[in-house]
Amino acid sequence: SSGPRCPVCAEPCVSPRLLPCLHSLCTPCLRRLGPLEEPGPAAAALSVLCPVCDAEVALPPGGVGQLTPDYLALSRGGAVAAGCDFCTDGAAVRRCLTCGADLCLFCCQAHRRQKKTASHVMMELENAKDCGQAGKPLFCPSHPTEELRLFCERCDQPVCRDCIVDRHRQHPCDFTSNAIHRHGDALRELLKSTQHHVGTLEGVLNQIDNMGSAVRSRAEAVATEICLFASGYVKAIEEHRDQLLKQLEDLKVQKENLLHLQKAQLQQLLLDMRTGMEFTERLLTSGSDLEILITKGVVASRLAKLNNIAYNTHPSVDDGIQFSPQERAGQCCGYEVFGAILNKVVDPARCTLHGEGLHNARQNQMTGFTLLCNDTTGERMGRGGEAVWVTISHKDKRGCAVKPTVCDNGNGTYHISYSPEEPGLYAVCVYVKGQHVQGSPFTLTVKNKFRKHQGVFHCCTFCSSGGQKTARCACGGTMPGGYQGCGHGHKGHPGCPHWSCCGQVKKSLECLEGPPRDTLERSLVRTVVL
């Protein structure tokens, strides 16, 4: 009566078998489980609901009979309430390790007196770790007289000697004592991974509890603020206060419901992982080698499935609840009232624009600027999803417009990129929720395409040309001795490094003009080459 009991009928387990969720039920209770839907002619494997965890599990094609037997439960129960294998009257107190039979006290004495069995080794059942480890053999279901001693690696199941010459011919097989090392280590690795997830889940659940407390505390604080704001008003304001409190309660309930849903899902996942972890630990510590090999397939499948379930490691909502007394709330009992619950609402008048492409751009060059969205308090929104609309139209040419691209960065900022095809002045309008943002509309100046330099940026023509007399520079400087280009300290030299093609002294600026005379082209090109 102290052996394992079925969690459904609460009776001692009769032929317990393992569901894929690692819950063990007796065979009669398993056969009473109804399928989730009526099987059709082309139906897949039957699915049932586990009565312990309500998980939908698929039965093998052969039904309940092909579920993995729970030898671990049989071992725990058999050691307590086993009967004598030789008679039907006495309860087993010892086991013959030679015969593998459980014997009562009377049959033990008779076993000792017989000449053929006098030398057999007897063992007290109370000293056995369990039936499987005490030496009771497990026999092949296909060949009842043959003990399961081998393990087929291809079929992933224990087999007997007759199975090797029959259905498992030429399959790679090994003794169970050798196979247990490889498969036991694989189960331990899965168990270690599951333990890591359990620790993570416990931490997430603690965060959810803390966030729930923060939401409730924040809601209470806002409720107090609302009550203070509405205390000086008459019936209309009191009614408006009640409406605000109801709205706040709905928002709090909504956030708490989301947290409760996430918590329930994570708790169920944690419970499933703990169940799998406890069963695997019990199997690895209490099960025999053969029991581990028999059960390891369904255990490994369950743990791998649990480890692949994705879950959010942060609470699904935040405590962003605010109250704005200055917000217009319409009419209440004929009076205009103020005050509203804000859950981060964008304010177009407080949105700002930033970036190099805000007022200046180049023809046929991609550029842009950034829109920063803020709420009514001037704080950054921190999230995207707002309705942003941008227009860029030429002021002088009708029908000439630039089609911008708006990219939502998801953090309250939006990048607007564009590439103007025509130079000139453009009017730029930026709208959020149909309203102009701060600084909109504004003027954009588009200049001609950037002119690249055709010369070299040098200190003087003498140095860059290696002393060539015919090399010239657009700065117009010359040197005595027949040198047609500029030199340090000589006439026409600008006194600093400059471009040989146009005389521009700033290296980053575009080219101003070409060479003053066509006759200089050969000399300037020669200077560039040198």
Coordinates of C-alpha atoms in Angstrom, one line a residue:
S1 CA 0.0 0.0 0.0
S2 CA 3.0 2.3 0.4
G3 CA 4.1 1.8 -3.3
P4 CA 3.5 4.4 -6.0
R5 CA -0.1 5.2 -6.8
C6 CA -1.7 6.4 -10.1
P7 CA -2.3 10.2 -9.9
V8 CA -5.7 9.8 -11.6
C9 CA -7.4 6.9 -9.7
A10 CA -5.1 7.0 -6.6
E11 CA -4.9 3.2 -6.7
P12 CA -1.6 1.3 -6.7
C13 CA -0.1 1.5 -10.2
V14 CA -1.0 -1.4 -12.5
S15 CA 1.4 -1.6 -15.5
P16 CA 2.3 2.1 -15.3
R17 CA 3.4 3.7 -18.6
L18 CA 5.1 7.1 -19.4
L19 CA 3.4 9.8 -21.5
P20 CA 5.6 12.0 -23.6
C21 CA 5.2 14.7 -20.8
L22 CA 7.0 12.2 -18.4
H23 CA 3.9 11.7 -16.2
S24 CA 3.3 8.1 -15.3
L25 CA -0.3 6.7 -15.3
C26 CA -1.6 3.1 -14.9
T27 CA -2.7 1.3 -18.0
P28 CA -6.5 1.2 -17.2
C29 CA -6.5 5.0 -16.7
L30 CA -4.6 5.5 -19.9
R31 CA -7.1 3.4 -21.8
R32 CA -9.9 5.6 -20.5
L33 CA -8.4 8.8 -21.9
G34 CA -10.5 10.0 -24.9
P35 CA -8.9 11.5 -28.0
L36 CA -9.0 15.2 -28.5
E37 CA -10.8 14.8 -31.9
E38 CA -12.5 12.0 -33.8
P39 CA -9.9 10.1 -35.9
G40 CA -10.7 10.2 -39.6
P41 CA -9.6 7.8 -42.3
A42 CA -6.4 9.9 -42.9
A43 CA -5.9 11.1 -39.4
A44 CA -2.5 11.5 -37.8
A45 CA -1.4 10.0 -34.5
L46 CA -4.0 10.2 -31.7
S47 CA -3.6 13.0 -29.2
V48 CA -4.8 13.0 -25.7
L49 CA -4.7 15.5 -22.8
C50 CA -2.5 14.5 -19.8
P51 CA -4.8 14.6 -16.8
V52 CA -1.9 15.8 -14.6
C53 CA -0.5 18.8 -16.6
D54 CA -3.2 19.3 -19.3
A55 CA -0.5 19.0 -22.0
E56 CA -1.6 17.7 -25.4
V57 CA 0.5 14.5 -26.0
A58 CA 0.6 12.2 -29.1
L59 CA 0.2 8.5 -28.6
P60 CA 2.3 6.0 -30.6
P61 CA 0.7 4.5 -33.7
G62 CA 0.0 1.3 -31.7
G63 CA -1.8 3.2 -29.0
V64 CA -1.3 2.9 -25.2
G65 CA 0.4 -0.5 -25.5
Q66 CA 3.4 1.1 -27.2
L67 CA 4.0 3.7 -24.6
T68 CA 7.3 3.3 -22.6
P69 CA 6.7 1.3 -19.4
D70 CA 7.6 3.1 -16.2
Y71 CA 10.1 0.6 -14.8
L72 CA 11.2 3.1 -12.2
A73 CA 7.7 3.1 -10.7
L74 CA 7.4 -0.6 -11.0
S75 CA 10.7 -0.9 -9.1
R76 CA 9.6 1.3 -6.3
G77 CA 6.3 -0.5 -5.9
G78 CA 7.6 -4.0 -6.4
A79 CA 10.0 -3.8 -3.5
V80 CA 7.2 -3.0 -1.0
A81 CA 4.1 -5.0 -2.0
A82 CA 5.5 -8.0 -3.9
G83 CA 4.1 -11.5 -3.5
C84 CA 5.9 -14.8 -3.5
D85 CA 6.7 -16.1 -7.0
F86 CA 6.4 -19.8 -5.8
C87 CA 3.2 -19.7 -3.8
T88 CA 0.1 -17.5 -3.7
D89 CA -0.2 -17.1 0.1
G90 CA 2.9 -15.5 1.5
A91 CA 4.4 -12.1 1.0
A92 CA 7.9 -11.9 -0.5
V93 CA 10.7 -11.2 2.0
R94 CA 13.8 -12.3 0.2
R95 CA 15.0 -12.6 -3.4
C96 CA 17.0 -15.4 -4.9
L97 CA 19.7 -13.6 -6.9
T98 CA 20.4 -16.8 -8.8
C99 CA 16.8 -17.5 -9.9
G100 CA 15.7 -13.9 -9.9
A101 CA 12.5 -14.9 -7.9
D102 CA 10.9 -13.3 -4.9
L103 CA 10.2 -15.8 -2.1
C104 CA 8.2 -15.8 1.1
L105 CA 9.8 -17.1 4.4
F106 CA 8.4 -20.6 4.0
C107 CA 9.6 -20.9 0.4
C108 CA 13.0 -19.5 1.3
Q109 CA 13.4 -22.4 3.8
A110 CA 12.3 -24.9 1.2
H111 CA 14.7 -23.3 -1.3
R112 CA 17.5 -23.9 1.1
R113 CA 16.6 -27.5 1.8
Q114 CA 16.6 -28.6 -1.9
K115 CA 19.8 -29.9 -3.2
K116 CA 19.7 -28.0 -6.5
T117 CA 19.0 -24.6 -4.9
A118 CA 20.9 -24.9 -1.6
S119 CA 23.8 -22.9 -3.0
H120 CA 21.7 -20.0 -4.4
V121 CA 22.4 -16.5 -3.0
M122 CA 19.5 -15.0 -1.1
M123 CA 19.0 -11.2 -0.4
E124 CA 16.6 -9.3 1.8
L125 CA 14.2 -7.2 -0.3
E126 CA 14.4 -4.3 2.2
N127 CA 18.2 -4.0 1.5
A128 CA 17.6 -3.8 -2.3
K129 CA 17.8 -0.4 -3.9
D130 CA 14.9 -1.4 -6.1
C131 CA 13.7 -4.4 -8.0
G132 CA 15.6 -3.6 -11.1
Q133 CA 18.9 -3.0 -9.3
A134 CA 18.6 -5.9 -7.0
G135 CA 19.1 -8.2 -10.0
K136 CA 15.6 -9.0 -11.2
P137 CA 16.0 -9.4 -15.0
L138 CA 13.9 -7.7 -17.6
F139 CA 12.7 -10.0 -20.4
C140 CA 12.2 -9.2 -24.1
P141 CA 8.5 -8.6 -24.9
S142 CA 9.0 -10.4 -28.3
H143 CA 10.9 -13.4 -26.8
P144 CA 9.7 -13.8 -23.2
T145 CA 12.3 -16.3 -22.3
E146 CA 15.2 -14.1 -23.3
E147 CA 16.7 -11.4 -21.0
L148 CA 17.4 -7.9 -22.4
R149 CA 21.2 -7.7 -22.3
L150 CA 22.0 -5.8 -25.5
F151 CA 21.2 -2.4 -27.0
C152 CA 20.6 -1.7 -30.7
E153 CA 22.1 1.6 -31.7
R154 CA 20.2 1.9 -34.9
C155 CA 16.8 1.2 -33.4
D156 CA 17.7 2.9 -30.1
Q157 CA 16.2 0.2 -27.9
P158 CA 17.3 -2.8 -25.7
V159 CA 17.2 -6.1 -27.4
C160 CA 17.8 -9.8 -26.6
R161 CA 20.0 -12.4 -28.4
D162 CA 17.1 -13.7 -30.5
C163 CA 16.3 -10.1 -31.6
I164 CA 19.8 -9.8 -33.1
V165 CA 19.4 -12.8 -35.3
D166 CA 15.9 -11.8 -36.3
R167 CA 14.7 -8.2 -36.7
H168 CA 18.0 -6.5 -35.8
R169 CA 20.3 -8.6 -38.0
Q170 CA 23.4 -6.6 -39.0
H171 CA 22.4 -3.7 -36.8
P172 CA 25.2 -2.2 -34.7
C173 CA 24.6 -3.5 -31.1
D174 CA 26.5 -3.4 -27.9
F175 CA 26.1 -4.6 -24.3
T176 CA 23.9 -2.4 -22.1
S177 CA 26.8 -2.0 -19.7
N178 CA 28.8 -0.3 -22.5
A179 CA 25.9 1.7 -24.1
I180 CA 24.9 3.2 -20.8
H181 CA 28.0 5.4 -20.6
R182 CA 27.3 7.2 -23.9
H183 CA 23.5 7.7 -23.5
G184 CA 23.8 8.5 -19.8
D185 CA 26.2 11.3 -20.5
A186 CA 23.8 12.7 -23.2
L187 CA 20.9 12.7 -20.7
R188 CA 23.1 14.5 -18.1
E189 CA 23.9 17.2 -20.6
L190 CA 20.2 17.7 -21.3
L191 CA 19.6 17.8 -17.6
K192 CA 22.2 20.5 -17.1
S193 CA 20.7 22.6 -19.8
T194 CA 17.3 22.2 -18.3
Q195 CA 18.6 23.3 -14.9
H196 CA 20.0 26.4 -16.4
H197 CA 16.6 27.3 -17.9
V198 CA 14.9 26.6 -14.6
G199 CA 17.2 29.2 -12.9
T200 CA 16.4 31.7 -15.6
L201 CA 12.7 31.2 -15.4
E202 CA 12.7 31.6 -11.6
G203 CA 14.5 34.9 -12.1
V204 CA 12.0 36.1 -14.7
L205 CA 9.1 35.2 -12.4
N206 CA 10.7 37.2 -9.6
Q207 CA 11.0 40.2 -12.0
I208 CA 7.3 39.8 -13.0
D209 CA 6.3 39.8 -9.3
N210 CA 8.4 42.9 -8.7
M211 CA 6.9 44.6 -11.8
G212 CA 3.4 43.7 -10.7
S213 CA 4.1 45.4 -7.4
A214 CA 5.5 48.4 -9.3
V215 CA 2.4 48.7 -11.5
R216 CA 0.1 48.5 -8.5
S217 CA 2.2 51.1 -6.6
R218 CA 2.3 53.4 -9.5
A219 CA -1.5 53.0 -10.1
E220 CA -2.1 53.9 -6.4
A221 CA 0.1 57.0 -6.7
V222 CA -1.7 58.2 -9.8
A223 CA -5.1 57.5 -8.1
T224 CA -4.1 59.7 -5.2
E225 CA -3.0 62.4 -7.6
I226 CA -6.3 62.3 -9.4
C227 CA -8.2 62.5 -6.1
L228 CA -6.3 65.6 -5.0
F229 CA -6.9 67.3 -8.4
A230 CA -10.6 66.6 -8.3
S231 CA -11.3 67.4 -4.6
G232 CA -12.0 71.2 -5.3
Y233 CA -14.6 70.6 -7.9
V234 CA -18.3 70.1 -7.6
K235 CA -20.5 67.3 -8.9
A236 CA -19.2 67.5 -12.5
I237 CA -15.6 67.3 -11.4
E238 CA -16.4 64.4 -9.0
E239 CA -18.0 62.5 -11.7
H240 CA -15.1 63.2 -14.0
R241 CA -12.8 61.9 -11.2
D242 CA -14.8 58.7 -11.0
Q243 CA -14.4 58.2 -14.7
L244 CA -10.7 58.8 -14.5
L245 CA -10.3 56.3 -11.7
K246 CA -12.3 53.7 -13.7
Q247 CA -10.1 54.3 -16.7
L248 CA -7.0 53.9 -14.5
E249 CA -8.3 50.7 -13.0
D250 CA -9.0 49.4 -16.5
L251 CA -5.4 50.2 -17.5
K252 CA -4.0 48.7 -14.4
V253 CA -6.1 45.5 -14.9
Q254 CA -5.0 45.4 -18.5
K255 CA -1.4 45.5 -17.5
E256 CA -1.8 43.1 -14.6
N257 CA -3.7 40.7 -16.9
L258 CA -0.8 40.7 -19.4
L259 CA 1.6 40.1 -16.5
H260 CA -0.5 37.4 -15.1
L261 CA -0.8 35.7 -18.5
Q262 CA 3.0 35.8 -19.0
K263 CA 3.5 34.6 -15.4
A264 CA 1.0 31.7 -15.9
Q265 CA 2.7 30.6 -19.1
L266 CA 6.2 30.8 -17.5
Q267 CA 5.0 29.0 -14.4
Q268 CA 3.6 26.2 -16.5
L269 CA 6.9 26.0 -18.4
L270 CA 8.8 26.0 -15.2
L271 CA 6.6 23.2 -13.8
D272 CA 7.1 21.2 -16.9
M273 CA 10.8 21.6 -16.8
R274 CA 10.9 20.8 -13.1
T275 CA 8.9 17.7 -13.7
G276 CA 11.2 16.6 -16.5
M277 CA 14.2 17.5 -14.4
E278 CA 13.1 15.6 -11.3
F279 CA 12.1 12.6 -13.3
T280 CA 15.5 12.6 -15.1
E281 CA 17.4 13.1 -11.9
R282 CA 15.5 10.2 -10.3
L283 CA 16.1 8.0 -13.4
L284 CA 19.8 8.7 -13.4
T285 CA 20.2 8.3 -9.7
S286 CA 17.8 5.5 -8.9
G287 CA 17.3 3.6 -12.2
S288 CA 19.4 0.7 -13.4
D289 CA 21.4 0.9 -16.6
L290 CA 18.8 -1.0 -18.5
E291 CA 16.0 1.2 -17.1
I292 CA 17.8 4.3 -18.2
L293 CA 18.4 2.9 -21.7
I294 CA 14.7 1.9 -22.0
T295 CA 13.4 5.3 -20.8
K296 CA 16.1 7.6 -22.2
G297 CA 14.4 8.1 -25.6
V298 CA 11.2 9.6 -24.2
V299 CA 13.1 11.6 -21.6
A300 CA 15.5 13.0 -24.1
S301 CA 12.7 14.0 -26.4
R302 CA 10.8 15.7 -23.6
L303 CA 13.8 17.7 -22.3
A304 CA 14.9 18.7 -25.8
K305 CA 11.3 19.9 -26.6
L306 CA 11.3 21.9 -23.3
N307 CA 14.7 23.4 -24.0
N308 CA 13.6 24.6 -27.4
I309 CA 10.6 26.6 -26.1
A310 CA 11.1 30.3 -26.5
Y311 CA 10.1 32.7 -23.7
N312 CA 10.5 36.3 -22.9
T313 CA 13.1 37.1 -20.2
H314 CA 11.5 40.5 -19.4
P315 CA 8.1 41.5 -18.2
S316 CA 5.7 42.1 -21.1
V317 CA 4.6 45.5 -19.9
D318 CA 6.0 48.5 -18.0
D319 CA 4.7 50.8 -15.3
G320 CA 4.5 53.8 -17.7
I321 CA 1.2 55.4 -16.4
Q322 CA 1.0 59.2 -16.1
F323 CA -1.7 61.8 -15.4
S324 CA -1.9 65.2 -17.1
P325 CA -4.0 67.8 -15.3
Q326 CA -3.7 70.3 -18.2
E327 CA -5.1 67.9 -20.8
R328 CA -8.6 68.9 -22.1
A329 CA -11.1 66.1 -21.4
G330 CA -14.2 67.6 -23.0
Q331 CA -17.6 68.2 -21.3
C332 CA -18.8 66.5 -18.2
C333 CA -22.3 67.5 -16.9
G334 CA -22.2 70.7 -19.0
Y335 CA -18.7 71.7 -17.7
E336 CA -15.4 71.6 -19.5
V337 CA -13.1 69.5 -17.5
F338 CA -9.4 68.9 -17.6
G339 CA -7.2 66.0 -16.7
A340 CA -6.5 62.7 -18.5
I341 CA -4.6 59.5 -18.1
L342 CA -1.5 59.5 -20.4
N343 CA 0.3 56.4 -21.4
K344 CA 3.2 58.1 -23.3
V345 CA 1.3 60.2 -25.9
V346 CA 3.3 62.0 -28.6
D347 CA 3.1 65.9 -28.8
P348 CA 3.9 67.2 -32.3
A349 CA 4.7 70.7 -30.9
R350 CA 7.5 69.2 -28.8
C351 CA 9.0 67.0 -31.6
T352 CA 12.4 68.3 -32.9
L353 CA 14.5 67.9 -36.0
H354 CA 18.3 67.3 -36.2
G355 CA 20.9 66.5 -38.8
E356 CA 23.2 67.8 -41.5
G357 CA 20.7 67.4 -44.3
L358 CA 18.1 69.6 -42.6
H359 CA 18.8 72.9 -44.5
N360 CA 21.5 72.1 -47.1
A361 CA 21.9 69.3 -49.6
R362 CA 23.7 68.4 -52.9
Q363 CA 22.2 67.5 -56.2
N364 CA 21.9 63.7 -56.7
Q365 CA 23.4 62.9 -53.3
M366 CA 21.7 60.9 -50.6
T367 CA 21.3 62.8 -47.4
G368 CA 18.8 63.2 -44.6
F369 CA 17.9 64.3 -41.1
T370 CA 16.4 62.8 -37.9
L371 CA 13.0 63.4 -36.2
L372 CA 13.0 63.1 -32.4
C373 CA 9.5 62.5 -31.0
N374 CA 8.7 63.6 -27.5
D375 CA 5.6 63.4 -25.3
T376 CA 3.6 66.2 -23.7
T377 CA 6.2 66.6 -20.9
G378 CA 9.1 66.9 -23.4
E379 CA 10.5 63.5 -22.6
R380 CA 11.6 61.2 -25.3
M381 CA 8.8 58.7 -26.4
G382 CA 11.2 55.7 -26.5
R383 CA 9.1 53.7 -28.9
G384 CA 8.0 54.0 -32.6
G385 CA 4.8 53.5 -34.4
E386 CA 3.8 57.1 -34.9
A387 CA 2.2 58.5 -38.1
V388 CA 5.0 60.5 -39.7
W389 CA 4.5 62.3 -43.0
V390 CA 7.1 64.4 -44.9
T391 CA 6.8 66.5 -48.1
I392 CA 9.7 68.2 -50.0
S393 CA 8.5 70.5 -52.8
H394 CA 10.5 72.9 -55.1
K395 CA 9.6 76.5 -54.5
D396 CA 10.2 77.7 -58.1
K397 CA 9.4 74.6 -60.2
R398 CA 5.8 73.4 -60.0
G399 CA 5.5 69.7 -60.0
C400 CA 9.1 69.2 -58.9
A401 CA 9.1 67.3 -55.7
V402 CA 11.4 64.9 -53.8
K403 CA 10.0 61.6 -52.5
P404 CA 11.6 61.1 -49.1
T405 CA 11.9 57.8 -47.2
V406 CA 10.9 57.6 -43.5
C407 CA 12.6 54.9 -41.4
D408 CA 11.2 54.1 -38.0
N409 CA 14.1 53.3 -35.7
G410 CA 11.7 51.9 -33.1
N411 CA 13.1 54.1 -30.3
G412 CA 11.2 57.3 -30.8
T413 CA 13.4 58.6 -33.6
Y414 CA 12.7 58.6 -37.3
H415 CA 15.4 59.0 -40.1
I416 CA 14.2 60.9 -43.2
S417 CA 16.4 60.3 -46.2
Y418 CA 16.1 61.9 -49.7
S419 CA 18.1 62.6 -52.8
P420 CA 17.2 65.8 -54.8
E421 CA 17.5 65.8 -58.5
E422 CA 17.2 69.5 -59.2
P423 CA 19.1 72.4 -57.4
G424 CA 17.2 75.3 -55.9
L425 CA 15.1 76.1 -52.9
Y426 CA 12.7 73.5 -51.4
A427 CA 9.9 73.8 -48.8
V428 CA 10.0 70.9 -46.3
C429 CA 7.0 70.0 -44.2
V430 CA 7.2 67.4 -41.4
Y431 CA 3.9 66.2 -39.8
V432 CA 3.2 63.9 -36.8
K433 CA -0.4 62.8 -36.5
G434 CA -1.3 65.4 -39.1
Q435 CA 0.3 68.3 -37.2
H436 CA 3.5 70.3 -37.9
V437 CA 6.4 69.5 -35.7
Q438 CA 8.6 72.1 -34.1
G439 CA 10.4 74.2 -36.9
S440 CA 8.1 72.9 -39.7
P441 CA 7.8 74.1 -42.5
F442 CA 11.4 75.1 -43.3
T443 CA 13.5 75.9 -46.3
L444 CA 16.0 73.5 -47.9
T445 CA 18.8 74.7 -50.2
V446 CA 20.0 72.2 -52.8
K447 CA 23.3 73.1 -54.5
N448 CA 24.8 71.8 -57.7
K449 CA 26.6 68.5 -57.7
F450 CA 29.9 68.5 -55.9
R451 CA 32.7 69.3 -58.4
K452 CA 35.8 67.1 -57.9
H453 CA 39.3 68.6 -58.1
Q454 CA 41.3 67.6 -61.2
G455 CA 44.7 68.8 -59.7
V456 CA 46.7 68.1 -56.6
F457 CA 46.6 69.8 -53.2
H458 CA 50.3 71.0 -52.9
C459 CA 52.4 73.5 -51.1
C460 CA 53.8 74.9 -54.3
T461 CA 54.4 73.9 -58.0
F462 CA 58.1 73.6 -57.6
C463 CA 57.8 70.9 -54.9
S464 CA 54.9 68.9 -56.4
S465 CA 56.5 68.8 -59.9
G466 CA 60.0 68.0 -58.8
G467 CA 61.4 71.3 -60.0
Q468 CA 59.9 71.3 -63.6
K469 CA 60.0 74.7 -65.1
T470 CA 57.0 74.2 -67.4
A471 CA 54.6 73.1 -64.5
R472 CA 52.0 75.7 -63.7
C473 CA 49.4 76.3 -61.0
A474 CA 45.9 78.0 -61.1
C475 CA 46.9 80.3 -58.2
G476 CA 48.9 82.3 -60.9
G477 CA 52.2 82.4 -59.0
T478 CA 55.6 82.4 -60.8
M479 CA 59.2 82.1 -59.9
P480 CA 62.4 83.8 -61.3
G481 CA 64.6 81.8 -63.6
G482 CA 61.9 80.8 -66.1
Y483 CA 59.7 78.8 -63.7
Q484 CA 56.0 79.1 -64.8
G485 CA 54.6 77.7 -61.5
C486 CA 54.4 79.1 -58.0
G487 CA 57.0 78.7 -55.3
H488 CA 57.3 79.4 -51.6
G489 CA 57.7 83.2 -50.9
H490 CA 57.5 84.2 -54.5
K491 CA 55.1 86.3 -56.4
G492 CA 51.5 85.1 -56.5
H493 CA 51.9 82.3 -54.0
P494 CA 48.9 82.3 -51.5
G495 CA 51.2 81.5 -48.6
C496 CA 49.6 78.2 -47.7
P497 CA 48.8 74.8 -49.3
H498 CA 46.2 75.0 -52.2
W499 CA 44.7 73.1 -55.1
S500 CA 46.7 73.3 -58.4
C501 CA 43.5 73.1 -60.5
C502 CA 41.6 76.1 -59.0
G503 CA 43.8 77.7 -56.3
Q504 CA 41.2 76.8 -53.6
V505 CA 43.1 76.8 -50.2
K506 CA 40.5 74.6 -48.3
K507 CA 41.1 71.0 -49.1
S508 CA 37.5 69.8 -48.3
L509 CA 35.7 72.4 -50.5
E510 CA 34.6 71.7 -54.1
C511 CA 36.6 72.9 -57.1
L512 CA 35.9 76.5 -57.9
E513 CA 36.8 76.9 -61.5
G514 CA 38.9 75.2 -64.2
P515 CA 42.4 76.4 -65.2
P516 CA 42.3 80.1 -66.4
R517 CA 43.7 79.3 -69.9
D518 CA 43.6 76.2 -72.0
T519 CA 47.3 76.4 -72.5
L520 CA 47.8 75.5 -68.8
E521 CA 46.1 72.1 -69.2
R522 CA 49.2 70.2 -70.2
S523 CA 51.3 71.7 -67.4
L524 CA 48.6 71.1 -64.8
V525 CA 48.1 67.5 -65.8
R526 CA 51.9 67.1 -65.7
T527 CA 51.9 68.5 -62.2
V528 CA 49.1 66.0 -61.2
V529 CA 51.0 63.1 -62.6
L530 CA 54.2 64.1 -60.8

